[in-house]
PDB file of C-alpha atoms and ligand atoms in Angstrom:
ATOM      1  CA  MET A 190      -4.572 175.769-193.073  1.00 84.00           C
ATOM      2  CA  MET A 191      -2.871 177.388-190.087  1.00 95.00           C
ATOM      3  CA  LYS A 192      -4.787 176.917-186.905  1.00 98.00           C
ATOM      4  CA  ARG A 193      -5.258 179.904-184.579  1.00 98.00           C
ATOM      5  CA  ILE A 194      -3.962 179.658-181.116  1.00 98.00           C
ATOM      6  CA  ALA A 195      -4.905 181.904-178.186  1.00 98.00           C
ATOM      7  CA  VAL A 196      -2.543 181.910-175.225  1.00 99.00           C
ATOM      8  CA  LEU A 197      -3.936 182.884-171.861  1.00 98.00           C
ATOM      9  CA  ALA A 198      -1.232 183.936-169.344  1.00 98.00           C
ATOM     10  CA  SER A 199      -1.108 185.703-165.990  1.00 98.00           C
ATOM     11  CA  GLY A 200       2.505 186.328-165.458  1.00 97.00           C
ATOM     12  CA  ASN A 201       6.016 186.307-167.024  1.00 97.00           C
ATOM     13  CA  GLY A 202       5.110 184.390-170.119  1.00 98.00           C
ATOM     14  CA  SER A 203       8.251 182.407-170.660  1.00 98.00           C
ATOM     15  CA  ASN A 204       6.057 179.494-172.038  1.00 98.00           C
ATOM     16  CA  LEU A 205       4.345 181.907-174.311  1.00 98.00           C
ATOM     17  CA  GLN A 206       7.714 182.981-175.649  1.00 98.00           C
ATOM     18  CA  ALA A 207       8.739 179.347-176.174  1.00 98.00           C
ATOM     19  CA  ILE A 208       5.458 178.748-178.021  1.00 99.00           C
ATOM     20  CA  ILE A 209       5.881 181.768-180.241  1.00 98.00           C
ATOM     21  CA  GLU A 210       9.382 180.821-181.147  1.00 98.00           C
ATOM     22  CA  ALA A 211       8.263 177.188-181.820  1.00 98.00           C
ATOM     23  CA  THR A 212       5.682 178.595-184.330  1.00 98.00           C
ATOM     24  CA  GLU A 213       8.478 180.578-185.970  1.00 98.00           C
ATOM     25  CA  SER A 214      11.072 177.702-186.057  1.00 98.00           C
ATOM     26  CA  GLY A 215       8.546 175.057-187.267  1.00 97.00           C
ATOM     27  CA  VAL A 216       8.517 172.967-184.257  1.00 98.00           C
ATOM     28  CA  ILE A 217       4.826 173.830-184.195  1.00 98.00           C
ATOM     29  CA  ARG A 218       3.911 173.197-187.800  1.00 97.00           C
ATOM     30  CA  ASP A 219       0.200 173.858-188.111  1.00 97.00           C
ATOM     31  CA  GLY A 220      -0.345 176.790-185.875  1.00 98.00           C
ATOM     32  CA  THR A 221       0.225 180.460-185.169  1.00 98.00           C
ATOM     33  CA  VAL A 222      -0.251 182.513-181.983  1.00 98.00           C
ATOM     34  CA  ALA A 223      -3.125 184.839-183.071  1.00 98.00           C
ATOM     35  CA  LEU A 224      -3.660 186.474-179.633  1.00 98.00           C
ATOM     36  CA  VAL A 225      -2.713 186.596-176.060  1.00 98.00           C
ATOM     37  CA  VAL A 226      -5.016 187.414-173.215  1.00 98.00           C
ATOM     38  CA  SER A 227      -4.124 188.184-169.567  1.00 98.00           C
ATOM     39  CA  ASP A 228      -6.188 188.687-166.477  1.00 98.00           C
ATOM     40  CA  ARG A 229      -3.386 190.924-165.045  1.00 98.00           C
ATOM     41  CA  THR A 230      -2.793 194.282-166.567  1.00 97.00           C
ATOM     42  CA  ASN A 231       0.960 194.251-165.961  1.00 97.00           C
ATOM     43  CA  ALA A 232       1.626 190.706-167.049  1.00 98.00           C
ATOM     44  CA  TYR A 233       5.012 190.588-168.895  1.00 98.00           C
ATOM     45  CA  ALA A 234       3.374 188.042-171.251  1.00 98.00           C
ATOM     46  CA  LEU A 235       1.407 190.883-172.769  1.00 98.00           C
ATOM     47  CA  GLU A 236       4.649 192.784-173.404  1.00 98.00           C
ATOM     48  CA  ARG A 237       6.204 189.742-175.073  1.00 98.00           C
ATOM     49  CA  ALA A 238       3.207 189.399-177.383  1.00 98.00           C
ATOM     50  CA  ARG A 239       3.308 193.178-178.325  1.00 98.00           C
ATOM     51  CA  LYS A 240       6.974 192.819-179.192  1.00 98.00           C
ATOM     52  CA  LYS A 241       6.054 190.091-181.650  1.00 98.00           C
ATOM     53  CA  ASN A 242       3.250 192.168-183.136  1.00 98.00           C
ATOM     54  CA  ILE A 243       0.630 189.691-181.631  1.00 98.00           C
ATOM     55  CA  ALA A 244      -2.677 191.064-180.437  1.00 98.00           C
ATOM     56  CA  ALA A 245      -2.540 191.379-176.723  1.00 98.00           C
ATOM     57  CA  SER A 246      -5.518 192.074-174.449  1.00 98.00           C
ATOM     58  CA  TYR A 247      -6.041 192.656-170.780  1.00 98.00           C
ATOM     59  CA  PHE A 248      -9.310 191.112-169.543  1.00 96.00           C
ATOM     60  CA  SER A 249     -10.023 192.687-166.175  1.00 96.00           C
ATOM     61  CA  PRO A 250     -11.808 190.356-163.661  1.00 95.00           C
ATOM     62  CA  HIS A 251     -13.224 193.473-161.990  1.00 95.00           C
ATOM     63  CA  LYS A 252     -15.389 194.333-164.967  1.00 95.00           C
ATOM     64  CA  TYR A 253     -17.522 191.171-164.608  1.00 96.00           C
ATOM     65  CA  SER A 254     -19.987 190.237-161.891  1.00 96.00           C
ATOM     66  CA  SER A 255     -18.953 186.563-161.629  1.00 97.00           C
ATOM     67  CA  ARG A 256     -16.392 184.029-163.021  1.00 96.00           C
ATOM     68  CA  GLU A 257     -18.982 182.776-165.520  1.00 97.00           C
ATOM     69  CA  GLU A 258     -19.685 186.240-166.789  1.00 98.00           C
ATOM     70  CA  TYR A 259     -15.964 186.755-167.246  1.00 98.00           C
ATOM     71  CA  ASP A 260     -15.680 183.497-169.203  1.00 98.00           C
ATOM     72  CA  ARG A 261     -18.665 184.357-171.349  1.00 98.00           C
ATOM     73  CA  GLY A 262     -17.015 187.651-172.258  1.00 97.00           C
ATOM     74  CA  LEU A 263     -13.801 185.744-172.988  1.00 98.00           C
ATOM     75  CA  VAL A 264     -15.497 183.049-175.068  1.00 98.00           C
ATOM     76  CA  THR A 265     -17.281 185.664-177.218  1.00 98.00           C
ATOM     77  CA  TYR A 266     -13.793 187.432-177.776  1.00 98.00           C
ATOM     78  CA  LEU A 267     -12.152 184.182-178.709  1.00 98.00           C
ATOM     79  CA  GLU A 268     -14.934 182.997-180.986  1.00 98.00           C
ATOM     80  CA  ARG A 269     -15.057 186.287-182.895  1.00 98.00           C
ATOM     81  CA  ARG A 270     -11.385 185.846-183.609  1.00 98.00           C
ATOM     82  CA  GLN A 271     -11.960 182.245-184.828  1.00 98.00           C
ATOM     83  CA  ILE A 272      -9.632 180.691-182.109  1.00 98.00           C
ATOM     84  CA  ASP A 273      -9.015 176.916-182.782  1.00 98.00           C
ATOM     85  CA  LEU A 274      -6.992 176.150-179.646  1.00 98.00           C
ATOM     86  CA  VAL A 275      -6.757 177.699-176.143  1.00 98.00           C
ATOM     87  CA  VAL A 276      -3.371 177.402-174.505  1.00 99.00           C
ATOM     88  CA  LEU A 277      -3.108 178.248-170.728  1.00 98.00           C
ATOM     89  CA  ALA A 278       0.452 179.254-169.924  1.00 98.00           C
ATOM     90  CA  GLY A 279       0.709 180.277-166.276  1.00 97.00           C
ATOM     91  CA  PHE A 280      -3.011 181.402-166.354  1.00 97.00           C
ATOM     92  CA  MET A 281      -3.932 181.459-162.701  1.00 93.00           C
ATOM     93  CA  ARG A 282      -7.710 181.451-163.080  1.00 95.00           C
ATOM     94  CA  LEU A 283      -9.859 178.361-162.993  1.00 95.00           C
ATOM     95  CA  LEU A 284     -11.982 178.205-166.099  1.00 97.00           C
ATOM     96  CA  THR A 285     -15.710 177.741-165.472  1.00 98.00           C
ATOM     97  CA  PRO A 286     -17.656 174.623-166.988  1.00 98.00           C
ATOM     98  CA  TYR A 287     -19.271 177.068-169.450  1.00 98.00           C
ATOM     99  CA  PHE A 288     -15.884 177.856-170.968  1.00 98.00           C
ATOM    100  CA  VAL A 289     -14.681 174.252-170.819  1.00 98.00           C
ATOM    101  CA  LEU A 290     -17.792 172.945-172.586  1.00 98.00           C
ATOM    102  CA  ILE A 291     -17.586 175.477-175.462  1.00 98.00           C
ATOM    103  CA  PHE A 292     -13.873 174.624-176.062  1.00 98.00           C
ATOM    104  CA  GLN A 293     -14.084 170.980-175.168  1.00 97.00           C
ATOM    105  CA  HIS A 294     -10.858 169.123-175.973  1.00 97.00           C
ATOM    106  CA  ARG A 295      -9.385 172.330-177.409  1.00 98.00           C
ATOM    107  CA  ILE A 296      -7.888 173.761-174.173  1.00 98.00           C
ATOM    108  CA  LEU A 297      -4.450 172.756-173.017  1.00 98.00           C
ATOM    109  CA  ASN A 298      -2.690 173.493-169.742  1.00 98.00           C
ATOM    110  CA  ILE A 299       0.906 173.015-168.466  1.00 98.00           C
ATOM    111  CA  HIS A 300       1.462 172.175-164.841  1.00 98.00           C
ATOM    112  CA  PRO A 301       4.856 172.196-162.993  1.00 98.00           C
ATOM    113  CA  ALA A 302       4.508 168.814-161.384  1.00 98.00           C
ATOM    114  CA  LEU A 303       3.843 165.207-162.291  1.00 99.00           C
ATOM    115  CA  LEU A 304       0.093 165.135-162.113  1.00 98.00           C
ATOM    116  CA  PRO A 305      -1.993 163.828-160.320  1.00 98.00           C
ATOM    117  CA  SER A 306       0.591 164.821-157.688  1.00 98.00           C
ATOM    118  CA  PHE A 307       0.628 168.410-156.479  1.00 98.00           C
ATOM    119  CA  PRO A 308      -2.192 170.073-158.451  1.00 98.00           C
ATOM    120  CA  GLY A 309      -3.016 173.658-157.863  1.00 97.00           C
ATOM    121  CA  GLU A 310      -1.120 176.879-157.595  1.00 96.00           C
ATOM    122  CA  HIS A 311       1.953 175.753-155.708  1.00 97.00           C
ATOM    123  CA  GLY A 312       3.018 172.554-157.456  1.00 98.00           C
ATOM    124  CA  VAL A 313       6.721 173.214-157.283  1.00 98.00           C
ATOM    125  CA  ALA A 314       6.920 174.341-153.565  1.00 98.00           C
ATOM    126  CA  GLU A 315       4.567 171.484-152.436  1.00 98.00           C
ATOM    127  CA  ALA A 316       6.679 168.901-154.274  1.00 98.00           C
ATOM    128  CA  LEU A 317       9.755 170.221-152.697  1.00 98.00           C
ATOM    129  CA  ALA A 318       8.250 170.411-149.170  1.00 98.00           C
ATOM    130  CA  TYR A 319       6.958 166.843-149.479  1.00 98.00           C
ATOM    131  CA  GLY A 320      10.435 165.559-150.153  1.00 98.00           C
ATOM    132  CA  VAL A 321      10.022 163.834-153.554  1.00 98.00           C
ATOM    133  CA  LYS A 322      13.071 162.826-155.386  1.00 98.00           C
ATOM    134  CA  VAL A 323      11.473 163.318-158.783  1.00 98.00           C
ATOM    135  CA  THR A 324       8.952 165.809-159.946  1.00 99.00           C
ATOM    136  CA  GLY A 325       8.494 167.335-163.395  1.00 98.00           C
ATOM    137  CA  CYS A 326       5.891 168.888-165.644  1.00 98.00           C
ATOM    138  CA  THR A 327       2.599 167.763-167.311  1.00 98.00           C
ATOM    139  CA  VAL A 328       0.745 168.981-170.399  1.00 99.00           C
ATOM    140  CA  HIS A 329      -2.930 167.965-170.178  1.00 98.00           C
ATOM    141  CA  PHE A 330      -6.368 168.803-171.625  1.00 98.00           C
ATOM    142  CA  VAL A 331      -8.412 171.038-169.484  1.00 98.00           C
ATOM    143  CA  ASP A 332     -11.605 169.703-167.986  1.00 97.00           C
ATOM    144  CA  GLU A 333     -13.855 171.155-165.190  1.00 95.00           C
ATOM    145  CA  GLY A 334     -11.459 170.070-162.384  1.00 96.00           C
ATOM    146  CA  VAL A 335      -8.277 171.580-161.081  1.00 96.00           C
ATOM    147  CA  ASP A 336      -5.453 169.983-163.159  1.00 97.00           C
ATOM    148  CA  THR A 337      -7.497 166.774-163.735  1.00 97.00           C
ATOM    149  CA  GLY A 338      -7.864 166.518-167.468  1.00 98.00           C
ATOM    150  CA  PRO A 339      -6.375 163.687-169.663  1.00 98.00           C
ATOM    151  CA  ILE A 340      -2.571 163.809-169.785  1.00 98.00           C
ATOM    152  CA  ILE A 341      -0.860 164.368-173.197  1.00 98.00           C
ATOM    153  CA  LEU A 342       2.896 164.481-172.252  1.00 98.00           C
ATOM    154  CA  GLN A 343       4.839 164.331-168.976  1.00 98.00           C
ATOM    155  CA  GLU A 344       8.545 164.642-168.312  1.00 98.00           C
ATOM    156  CA  ALA A 345      10.478 163.971-165.095  1.00 98.00           C
ATOM    157  CA  VAL A 346      12.898 166.407-163.375  1.00 99.00           C
ATOM    158  CA  HIS A 347      15.157 165.271-160.487  1.00 98.00           C
ATOM    159  CA  VAL A 348      15.232 167.088-157.167  1.00 98.00           C
ATOM    160  CA  TYR A 349      18.594 167.917-155.735  1.00 98.00           C
ATOM    161  CA  ASN A 350      19.549 168.162-152.072  1.00 98.00           C
ATOM    162  CA  ASP A 351      20.258 171.789-152.234  1.00 98.00           C
ATOM    163  CA  ASP A 352      17.226 172.750-154.357  1.00 98.00           C
ATOM    164  CA  THR A 353      15.108 175.796-153.563  1.00 98.00           C
ATOM    165  CA  SER A 354      11.655 176.355-155.074  1.00 98.00           C
ATOM    166  CA  GLU A 355      13.364 178.709-157.423  1.00 98.00           C
ATOM    167  CA  SER A 356      16.113 176.480-158.599  1.00 98.00           C
ATOM    168  CA  LEU A 357      13.791 173.594-159.063  1.00 98.00           C
ATOM    169  CA  HIS A 358      11.241 175.646-160.872  1.00 98.00           C
ATOM    170  CA  SER A 359      13.910 176.985-163.172  1.00 98.00           C
ATOM    171  CA  ARG A 360      14.770 173.455-164.345  1.00 98.00           C
ATOM    172  CA  ILE A 361      11.166 172.569-164.644  1.00 98.00           C
ATOM    173  CA  HIS A 362      10.637 175.709-166.824  1.00 98.00           C
ATOM    174  CA  ALA A 363      13.462 174.573-169.137  1.00 98.00           C
ATOM    175  CA  VAL A 364      11.622 171.193-169.672  1.00 98.00           C
ATOM    176  CA  GLU A 365       8.308 173.013-170.079  1.00 98.00           C
ATOM    177  CA  HIS A 366       9.639 175.128-172.840  1.00 98.00           C
ATOM    178  CA  ARG A 367      10.446 172.025-174.840  1.00 98.00           C
ATOM    179  CA  LEU A 368       7.487 169.845-173.823  1.00 98.00           C
ATOM    180  CA  TYR A 369       4.592 172.448-174.352  1.00 99.00           C
ATOM    181  CA  PRO A 370       5.415 173.221-177.957  1.00 98.00           C
ATOM    182  CA  LYS A 371       5.795 169.459-178.772  1.00 98.00           C
ATOM    183  CA  ALA A 372       2.306 168.790-177.204  1.00 98.00           C
ATOM    184  CA  ILE A 373       0.702 171.693-179.030  1.00 98.00           C
ATOM    185  CA  ASP A 374       2.166 170.487-182.373  1.00 98.00           C
ATOM    186  CA  LEU A 375       0.855 166.932-181.762  1.00 98.00           C
ATOM    187  CA  VAL A 376      -2.680 168.310-180.929  1.00 98.00           C
ATOM    188  CA  LEU A 377      -2.842 170.632-183.893  1.00 98.00           C
ATOM    189  CA  ARG A 378      -1.851 167.834-186.228  1.00 97.00           C
ATOM    190  CA  ASP A 379      -4.593 165.595-184.809  1.00 97.00           C
ATOM    191  CA  LYS A 380      -2.062 163.145-183.442  1.00 98.00           C
ATOM    192  CA  VAL A 381      -3.652 162.875-179.995  1.00 98.00           C
ATOM    193  CA  THR A 382      -6.734 160.783-179.454  1.00 98.00           C
ATOM    194  CA  ILE A 383      -8.634 160.905-176.121  1.00 98.00           C
ATOM    195  CA  LYS A 384      -9.814 157.502-174.976  1.00 97.00           C
ATOM    196  CA  GLY A 385     -11.424 157.895-171.544  1.00 94.00           C
ATOM    197  CA  ARG A 386      -8.688 159.299-169.287  1.00 96.00           C
ATOM    198  CA  ARG A 387      -5.923 158.238-171.612  1.00 98.00           C
ATOM    199  CA  CYS A 388      -4.434 160.160-174.488  1.00 98.00           C
ATOM    200  CA  ILE A 389      -3.218 157.919-177.194  1.00 98.00           C
ATOM    201  CA  ILE A 390      -0.293 159.645-179.182  1.00 97.00           C
ATOM    202  CA  ASP A 391       0.353 158.877-182.848  1.00 96.00           C
ATOM    203  CA  GLU A 392       4.105 159.630-183.025  1.00 82.00           C
ATOM    204  CA  GLY A 393       4.285 158.733-186.731  1.00 72.00           C
TER     205      GLY A 393
HETATM  206  C1  GAR B 585       4.832 177.600-165.293  1.00 60.53           C
HETATM  207  O1  GAR B 585       5.750 176.936-164.722  1.00 60.53           O
HETATM  208  C2  GAR B 585       3.474 176.767-165.323  1.00 60.53           C
HETATM  209  O2  GAR B 585       3.636 175.452-165.381  1.00 60.53           O
HETATM  210  C3  GAR B 585       2.898 177.272-164.060  1.00 60.53           C
HETATM  211  O3  GAR B 585       3.148 178.624-164.027  1.00 60.53           O
HETATM  212  C4  GAR B 585       4.408 178.841-164.699  1.00 60.53           C
HETATM  213  C5  GAR B 585       4.245 180.063-165.655  1.00 60.53           C
HETATM  214  O4  GAR B 585       5.488 180.472-166.108  1.00 60.53           O
HETATM  215  N1  GAR B 585       1.513 176.942-164.058  1.00 60.53           N
HETATM  216  C6  GAR B 585       0.879 176.624-162.866  1.00 60.53           C
HETATM  217  O5  GAR B 585       1.395 176.587-161.829  1.00 60.53           O
HETATM  218  C7  GAR B 585      -0.559 176.300-163.098  1.00 60.53           C
HETATM  219  N2  GAR B 585      -1.088 175.595-162.020  1.00 60.53           N
HETATM  220  P1  GAR B 585       5.608 181.412-167.434  1.00 60.53           P
HETATM  221  O6  GAR B 585       4.657 182.657-167.134  1.00 60.53           O
HETATM  222  O7  GAR B 585       6.962 181.898-167.338  1.00 60.53           O
HETATM  223  O8  GAR B 585       5.214 180.734-168.651  1.00 60.53           O
END
């Protein structure tokens, strides 16, 4: 049975694109992108979804009185559409504990740094400014914190002397586009077991 993925995205949606293509090519074996939601009306991610005939919805933060009300609306929407897995792909809103509890262990995020270093909104720029020689990206389960949930996969990216935030982010993006589909495939095939803070991956 194909599992139904909802992708939440605020921006360009290049990870969304990689995930859709991975469902088409069979890199993601047991899932299909059933819908895309954005908190920004002009997010290119919505356009990418429509081009693939995937339901795409704008959820306006201005229509709700609080972050929790927003999340309640979103949860109802996702539950009605029988979503199995929520995938955050550049979604720049922090989910409330209400949302996290309902979809516990069924929400993934990708972050453009090697967590727990450089969490938050500016992971690439902060790693560069700090002067690290190696950064990378992390796929993790989402909990109530900011980029604190159990880590599923990570991959390193070297920082070059002449890197700018843009050049570094573009190399990180390239890795993300490979790593995120792989992590989603593992989770959908029940190959990831959470033990405390650790994710045990059954690669077989
Ligand atoms: C990605 O690099 C993702 O890691 C980052 O936003 C970018 C979205 O790109 N997420 C965060 O910084 C979350 N804290 P995309 O819209 O092209 O997929």
